[in-house]
Tab-separated table of N, CA, C and O in Angstrom:
chain	number	residue	atom	x	y	z
A	1	MET	N	-172.009	197.200	13.059
A	1	MET	CA	-171.091	196.166	13.517
A	1	MET	C	-171.114	196.122	15.039
A	1	MET	O	-171.441	197.103	15.687
A	2	ALA	N	-170.766	194.967	15.569
A	2	ALA	CA	-170.772	194.795	17.020
A	2	ALA	C	-169.510	194.058	17.451
A	2	ALA	O	-168.968	193.236	16.713
A	3	VAL	N	-169.081	194.326	18.661
A	3	VAL	CA	-167.844	193.762	19.195
A	3	VAL	C	-168.146	192.469	19.947
A	3	VAL	O	-169.050	192.408	20.783
A	4	CYS	N	-167.364	191.427	19.654
A	4	CYS	CA	-167.512	190.120	20.299
A	4	CYS	C	-167.128	190.224	21.775
A	4	CYS	O	-166.078	190.779	22.122
A	5	ASP	N	-167.975	189.653	22.644
A	5	ASP	CA	-167.714	189.659	24.091
A	5	ASP	C	-166.489	188.829	24.474
A	5	ASP	O	-165.877	189.066	25.511
A	6	THR	N	-166.132	187.842	23.653
A	6	THR	CA	-165.026	186.952	23.986
A	6	THR	C	-163.691	187.465	23.464
A	6	THR	O	-162.728	187.574	24.210
A	7	CYS	N	-163.621	187.775	22.163
A	7	CYS	CA	-162.326	188.110	21.555
A	7	CYS	C	-162.145	189.590	21.227
A	7	CYS	O	-161.042	190.021	20.918
A	8	GLY	N	-163.237	190.354	21.258
A	8	GLY	CA	-163.138	191.783	20.980
A	8	GLY	C	-163.168	192.155	19.507
A	8	GLY	O	-163.020	193.327	19.160
A	9	ASN	N	-163.375	191.170	18.620
A	9	ASN	CA	-163.425	191.439	17.187
A	9	ASN	C	-164.677	192.235	16.847
A	9	ASN	O	-165.776	191.908	17.284
A	10	ASP	N	-164.519	193.287	16.053
A	10	ASP	CA	-165.633	194.104	15.585
A	10	ASP	C	-166.034	193.563	14.216
A	10	ASP	O	-165.352	193.786	13.221
A	11	TYR	N	-167.141	192.797	14.182
A	11	TYR	CA	-167.490	192.019	12.996
A	11	TYR	C	-168.903	192.339	12.528
A	11	TYR	O	-169.837	192.374	13.325
A	12	TRP	N	-169.064	192.511	11.218
A	12	TRP	CA	-170.369	192.904	10.684
A	12	TRP	C	-171.398	191.778	10.711
A	12	TRP	O	-172.604	192.033	10.612
A	13	LEU	N	-170.964	190.528	10.874
A	13	LEU	CA	-171.900	189.400	10.952
A	13	LEU	C	-172.003	188.840	12.379
A	13	LEU	O	-172.336	187.678	12.568
A	14	SER	N	-171.725	189.659	13.351
A	14	SER	CA	-171.844	189.197	14.743
A	14	SER	C	-173.311	188.905	15.060
A	14	SER	O	-174.215	189.313	14.333
A	15	PHE	N	-173.528	188.176	16.143
A	15	PHE	CA	-174.892	187.803	16.532
A	15	PHE	C	-175.027	187.903	18.044
A	15	PHE	O	-174.044	187.922	18.771
A	16	GLU	N	-176.256	187.961	18.502
A	16	GLU	CA	-176.538	188.058	19.938
A	16	GLU	C	-177.176	186.779	20.445
A	16	GLU	O	-177.946	186.131	19.727
A	17	ILE	N	-176.864	186.453	21.685
A	17	ILE	CA	-177.533	185.360	22.393
A	17	ILE	C	-178.138	185.951	23.653
A	17	ILE	O	-177.447	186.637	24.417
A	18	HIS	N	-179.429	185.701	23.844
A	18	HIS	CA	-180.143	186.180	25.030
A	18	HIS	C	-180.355	184.988	25.955
A	18	HIS	O	-180.934	183.983	25.547
A	19	THR	N	-179.893	185.086	27.195
A	19	THR	CA	-180.003	183.972	28.134
A	19	THR	C	-181.294	184.058	28.940
A	19	THR	O	-181.926	185.111	29.009
A	20	VAL	N	-181.652	182.946	29.550
A	20	VAL	CA	-182.845	182.883	30.393
A	20	VAL	C	-182.711	183.861	31.562
A	20	VAL	O	-183.687	184.434	32.021
A	21	GLY	N	-181.496	184.075	32.026
A	21	GLY	CA	-181.242	184.985	33.143
A	21	GLY	C	-181.342	186.451	32.778
A	21	GLY	O	-181.135	187.317	33.624
A	22	GLY	N	-181.628	186.752	31.498
A	22	GLY	CA	-181.809	188.129	31.077
A	22	GLY	C	-180.551	188.806	30.553
A	22	GLY	O	-180.570	190.003	30.265
A	23	PHE	N	-179.472	188.070	30.393
A	23	PHE	CA	-178.236	188.645	29.872
A	23	PHE	C	-178.220	188.562	28.354
A	23	PHE	O	-178.802	187.652	27.758
A	24	THR	N	-177.573	189.514	27.719
A	24	THR	CA	-177.379	189.506	26.274
A	24	THR	C	-175.891	189.500	25.997
A	24	THR	O	-175.141	190.299	26.558
A	25	HIS	N	-175.461	188.573	25.139
A	25	HIS	CA	-174.054	188.451	24.765
A	25	HIS	C	-173.930	188.609	23.255
A	25	HIS	O	-174.805	188.186	22.510
A	26	THR	N	-172.843	189.210	22.815
A	26	THR	CA	-172.563	189.391	21.395
A	26	THR	C	-171.323	188.584	21.041
A	26	THR	O	-170.318	188.640	21.745
A	27	PHE	N	-171.407	187.835	19.931
A	27	PHE	CA	-170.291	186.988	19.505
A	27	PHE	C	-170.079	187.119	18.003
A	27	PHE	O	-171.014	187.379	17.255
A	28	ASP	N	-168.843	186.868	17.582
A	28	ASP	CA	-168.526	186.877	16.151
A	28	ASP	C	-168.449	185.475	15.577
A	28	ASP	O	-168.336	185.308	14.363
A	29	SER	N	-168.507	184.436	16.449
A	29	SER	CA	-168.435	183.051	15.982
A	29	SER	C	-169.028	182.129	17.049
A	29	SER	O	-169.129	182.498	18.215
A	30	PHE	N	-169.384	180.926	16.609
A	30	PHE	CA	-169.870	179.935	17.577
A	30	PHE	C	-168.757	179.531	18.528
A	30	PHE	O	-168.990	179.226	19.683
A	31	GLU	N	-167.525	179.519	18.036
A	31	GLU	CA	-166.383	179.190	18.892
A	31	GLU	C	-166.304	180.144	20.083
A	31	GLU	O	-166.118	179.710	21.226
A	32	CYS	N	-166.460	181.431	19.834
A	32	CYS	CA	-166.422	182.406	20.930
A	32	CYS	C	-167.629	182.240	21.860
A	32	CYS	O	-167.504	182.383	23.074
A	33	ALA	N	-168.797	181.923	21.290
A	33	ALA	CA	-169.992	181.713	22.116
A	33	ALA	C	-169.802	180.511	23.034
A	33	ALA	O	-170.111	180.568	24.228
A	34	VAL	N	-169.266	179.417	22.499
A	34	VAL	CA	-169.028	178.216	23.297
A	34	VAL	C	-167.998	178.503	24.388
A	34	VAL	O	-168.168	178.111	25.544
A	35	THR	N	-166.933	179.198	24.024
A	35	THR	CA	-165.883	179.518	24.990
A	35	THR	C	-166.441	180.317	26.160
A	35	THR	O	-166.071	180.107	27.313
A	36	ARG	N	-167.360	181.206	25.886
A	36	ARG	CA	-167.910	182.080	26.923
A	36	ARG	C	-169.048	181.429	27.723
A	36	ARG	O	-169.177	181.627	28.919
A	37	LEU	N	-169.899	180.631	27.049
A	37	LEU	CA	-171.143	180.199	27.679
A	37	LEU	C	-171.222	178.724	28.080
A	37	LEU	O	-171.983	178.382	28.984
A	38	ALA	N	-170.485	177.848	27.413
A	38	ALA	CA	-170.617	176.414	27.692
A	38	ALA	C	-170.028	176.072	29.059
A	38	ALA	O	-168.956	176.561	29.416
A	39	PRO	N	-170.725	175.232	29.814
A	39	PRO	CA	-170.180	174.815	31.117
A	39	PRO	C	-168.933	173.956	30.927
A	39	PRO	O	-168.686	173.425	29.841
A	40	ILE	N	-168.159	173.804	31.987
A	40	ILE	CA	-166.919	173.036	31.949
A	40	ILE	C	-167.111	171.737	32.730
A	40	ILE	O	-167.649	171.746	33.836
A	41	CYS	N	-166.664	170.626	32.144
A	41	CYS	CA	-166.744	169.320	32.805
A	41	CYS	C	-165.914	169.355	34.089
A	41	CYS	O	-164.754	169.787	34.083
A	42	GLU	N	-166.501	168.895	35.185
A	42	GLU	CA	-165.812	168.925	36.475
A	42	GLU	C	-164.726	167.867	36.591
A	42	GLU	O	-163.924	167.912	37.518
A	43	HIS	N	-164.676	166.934	35.635
A	43	HIS	CA	-163.635	165.908	35.691
A	43	HIS	C	-162.475	166.215	34.742
A	43	HIS	O	-161.337	166.299	35.166
A	44	CYS	N	-162.765	166.407	33.455
A	44	CYS	CA	-161.691	166.571	32.463
A	44	CYS	C	-161.484	168.021	32.027
A	44	CYS	O	-160.561	168.313	31.281
A	45	SER	N	-162.349	168.908	32.457
A	45	SER	CA	-162.249	170.356	32.187
A	45	SER	C	-162.512	170.759	30.743
A	45	SER	O	-162.221	171.883	30.362
A	46	CYS	N	-163.085	169.873	29.917
A	46	CYS	CA	-163.431	170.281	28.562
A	46	CYS	C	-164.771	171.019	28.589
A	46	CYS	O	-165.532	170.928	29.553
A	47	ARG	N	-165.045	171.763	27.539
A	47	ARG	CA	-166.331	172.440	27.427
A	47	ARG	C	-167.414	171.424	27.099
A	47	ARG	O	-167.216	170.533	26.274
A	48	ILE	N	-168.557	171.535	27.739
A	48	ILE	CA	-169.664	170.616	27.497
A	48	ILE	C	-170.490	171.179	26.348
A	48	ILE	O	-171.261	172.117	26.528
A	49	ILE	N	-170.322	170.584	25.174
A	49	ILE	CA	-170.980	171.069	23.963
A	49	ILE	C	-172.319	170.366	23.753
A	49	ILE	O	-173.273	170.958	23.301
A	50	GLY	N	-172.388	169.084	24.085
A	50	GLY	CA	-173.617	168.313	23.910
A	50	GLY	C	-174.489	168.393	25.152
A	50	GLY	O	-174.431	169.339	25.926
A	51	HIS	N	-175.289	167.362	25.359
A	51	HIS	CA	-176.203	167.337	26.490
A	51	HIS	C	-175.488	167.225	27.821
A	51	HIS	O	-175.929	167.776	28.816
A	52	GLY	N	-174.396	166.485	27.871
A	52	GLY	CA	-173.681	166.319	29.128
A	52	GLY	C	-174.476	165.499	30.124
A	52	GLY	O	-175.535	164.959	29.818
A	53	VAL	N	-173.930	165.406	31.338
A	53	VAL	CA	-174.540	164.622	32.399
A	53	VAL	C	-174.476	165.438	33.684
A	53	VAL	O	-173.445	166.044	33.984
A	54	GLU	N	-175.560	165.445	34.429
A	54	GLU	CA	-175.582	166.121	35.722
A	54	GLU	C	-175.791	165.082	36.814
A	54	GLU	O	-176.698	164.258	36.735
A	55	VAL	N	-174.936	165.109	37.817
A	55	VAL	CA	-175.060	164.220	38.968
A	55	VAL	C	-174.972	165.089	40.216
A	55	VAL	O	-173.950	165.719	40.469
A	56	ALA	N	-176.067	165.140	40.955
A	56	ALA	CA	-176.122	165.887	42.221
A	56	ALA	C	-175.631	167.323	42.062
A	56	ALA	O	-174.863	167.825	42.876
A	57	GLY	N	-176.061	167.993	40.968
A	57	GLY	CA	-175.707	169.391	40.759
A	57	GLY	C	-174.325	169.626	40.176
A	57	GLY	O	-173.907	170.760	40.014
A	58	ARG	N	-173.614	168.557	39.840
A	58	ARG	CA	-172.291	168.664	39.212
A	58	ARG	C	-172.423	168.281	37.740
A	58	ARG	O	-173.148	167.351	37.418
A	59	PHE	N	-171.712	168.986	36.870
A	59	PHE	CA	-171.858	168.785	35.429
A	59	PHE	C	-170.626	168.121	34.828
A	59	PHE	O	-169.489	168.476	35.150
A	60	PHE	N	-170.892	167.168	33.936
A	60	PHE	CA	-169.836	166.398	33.286
A	60	PHE	C	-170.130	166.312	31.793
A	60	PHE	O	-171.288	166.358	31.380
A	61	CYS	N	-169.076	166.114	30.996
A	61	CYS	CA	-169.255	166.033	29.543
A	61	CYS	C	-169.798	164.680	29.109
A	61	CYS	O	-170.370	164.562	28.025
A	62	SER	N	-169.630	163.658	29.946
A	62	SER	CA	-170.057	162.309	29.555
A	62	SER	C	-170.334	161.452	30.787
A	62	SER	O	-169.951	161.812	31.906
A	63	GLY	N	-170.962	160.313	30.550
A	63	GLY	CA	-171.196	159.362	31.623
A	63	GLY	C	-169.890	158.838	32.185
A	63	GLY	O	-169.766	158.607	33.386
A	64	HIS	N	-168.900	158.662	31.321
A	64	HIS	CA	-167.596	158.180	31.776
A	64	HIS	C	-166.994	159.137	32.806
A	64	HIS	O	-166.543	158.708	33.873
A	65	CYS	N	-166.984	160.426	32.490
A	65	CYS	CA	-166.421	161.408	33.429
A	65	CYS	C	-167.238	161.461	34.719
A	65	CYS	O	-166.678	161.586	35.804
A	66	ALA	N	-168.558	161.358	34.606
A	66	ALA	CA	-169.401	161.387	35.801
A	66	ALA	C	-169.105	160.195	36.702
A	66	ALA	O	-168.975	160.339	37.915
A	67	ARG	N	-168.981	159.007	36.101
A	67	ARG	CA	-168.680	157.811	36.899
A	67	ARG	C	-167.280	157.880	37.494
A	67	ARG	O	-167.062	157.487	38.641
A	68	THR	N	-166.315	158.383	36.743
A	68	THR	CA	-164.932	158.448	37.197
A	68	THR	C	-164.765	159.445	38.344
A	68	THR	O	-164.047	159.174	39.304
A	69	ALA	N	-165.429	160.585	38.265
A	69	ALA	CA	-165.245	161.651	39.245
A	69	ALA	C	-166.134	161.513	40.467
A	69	ALA	O	-165.853	162.097	41.506
A	70	ASP	N	-167.205	160.759	40.356
A	70	ASP	CA	-168.194	160.712	41.421
A	70	ASP	C	-167.731	159.839	42.581
A	70	ASP	O	-167.481	158.655	42.420
A	71	GLY	N	-167.638	160.425	43.762
A	71	GLY	CA	-167.228	159.677	44.942
A	71	GLY	C	-168.393	159.159	45.761
A	71	GLY	O	-168.232	158.336	46.656
A	72	SER	N	-169.619	159.625	45.432
A	72	SER	CA	-170.783	159.252	46.237
A	72	SER	C	-171.410	157.939	45.801
A	72	SER	O	-172.245	157.397	46.509
A	73	GLY	N	-171.060	157.469	44.623
A	73	GLY	CA	-171.679	156.255	44.104
A	73	GLY	C	-172.855	156.538	43.193
A	73	GLY	O	-173.342	155.646	42.514
A	74	ASP	N	-173.334	157.805	43.155
A	74	ASP	CA	-174.452	158.153	42.279
A	74	ASP	C	-174.088	157.966	40.812
A	74	ASP	O	-174.915	157.599	39.997
A	75	GLY	N	-172.831	158.204	40.468
A	75	GLY	CA	-172.392	158.089	39.083
A	75	GLY	C	-172.476	156.683	38.547
A	75	GLY	O	-172.607	156.472	37.344
A	76	ALA	N	-172.410	155.701	39.417
A	76	ALA	CA	-172.475	154.302	38.978
A	76	ALA	C	-173.837	153.984	38.361
A	76	ALA	O	-173.960	153.033	37.590
A	77	GLN	N	-174.847	154.769	38.677
A	77	GLN	CA	-176.192	154.531	38.161
A	77	GLN	C	-176.392	155.106	36.762
A	77	GLN	O	-177.404	154.857	36.136
A	78	ILE	N	-175.426	155.870	36.277
A	78	ILE	CA	-175.557	156.495	34.963
A	78	ILE	C	-175.351	155.448	33.883
A	78	ILE	O	-174.372	154.725	33.874
A	79	ARG	N	-176.304	155.382	32.974
A	79	ARG	CA	-176.207	154.460	31.852
A	79	ARG	C	-176.131	155.281	30.590
A	79	ARG	O	-177.010	156.097	30.291
A	80	VAL	N	-175.067	155.120	29.843
A	80	VAL	CA	-174.893	155.829	28.592
A	80	VAL	C	-175.159	154.860	27.454
A	80	VAL	O	-174.437	153.879	27.298
A	81	ALA	N	-176.202	155.096	26.693
A	81	ALA	CA	-176.597	154.163	25.649
A	81	ALA	C	-176.080	154.556	24.271
A	81	ALA	O	-176.140	153.765	23.347
A	82	VAL	N	-175.549	155.750	24.109
A	82	VAL	CA	-175.062	156.176	22.801
A	82	VAL	C	-173.873	155.331	22.402
A	82	VAL	O	-172.888	155.238	23.135
A	83	GLY	N	-173.959	154.690	21.280
A	83	GLY	CA	-172.876	153.863	20.781
A	83	GLY	C	-172.801	152.481	21.443
A	83	GLY	O	-171.923	151.691	21.125
A	84	ALA	N	-173.697	152.192	22.376
A	84	ALA	CA	-173.673	150.904	23.052
A	84	ALA	C	-174.284	149.821	22.163
A	84	ALA	O	-175.226	150.081	21.416
A	85	ARG	N	-173.762	148.638	22.273
A	85	ARG	CA	-174.323	147.523	21.525
A	85	ARG	C	-175.636	147.080	22.156
A	85	ARG	O	-175.754	147.078	23.380
A	86	PRO	N	-176.601	146.707	21.345
A	86	PRO	CA	-177.857	146.195	21.916
A	86	PRO	C	-177.607	144.886	22.664
A	86	PRO	O	-176.754	144.092	22.273
A	87	ALA	N	-178.353	144.671	23.713
A	87	ALA	CA	-178.178	143.451	24.520
A	87	ALA	C	-178.688	142.219	23.823
A	87	ALA	O	-179.474	142.191	22.956
């Protein structure tokens, strides 16, 4: 059994995640893995579970948050096509 890095639960079905940076983390659930490893949106502070959006080195959960938070105007160039109606 192994102890979860996030919650401390000692669970027989825990799993490890090895990062590109060479770190190894142990978790008892995907929820704990997401809580520990997923980046946080710089606008709404939610965990970025999907692909997210990066603008000038800043990470956002969606195009909406990137456009809303971006003061440089770079966010205005983001086009989010998921769920958009065809032209």
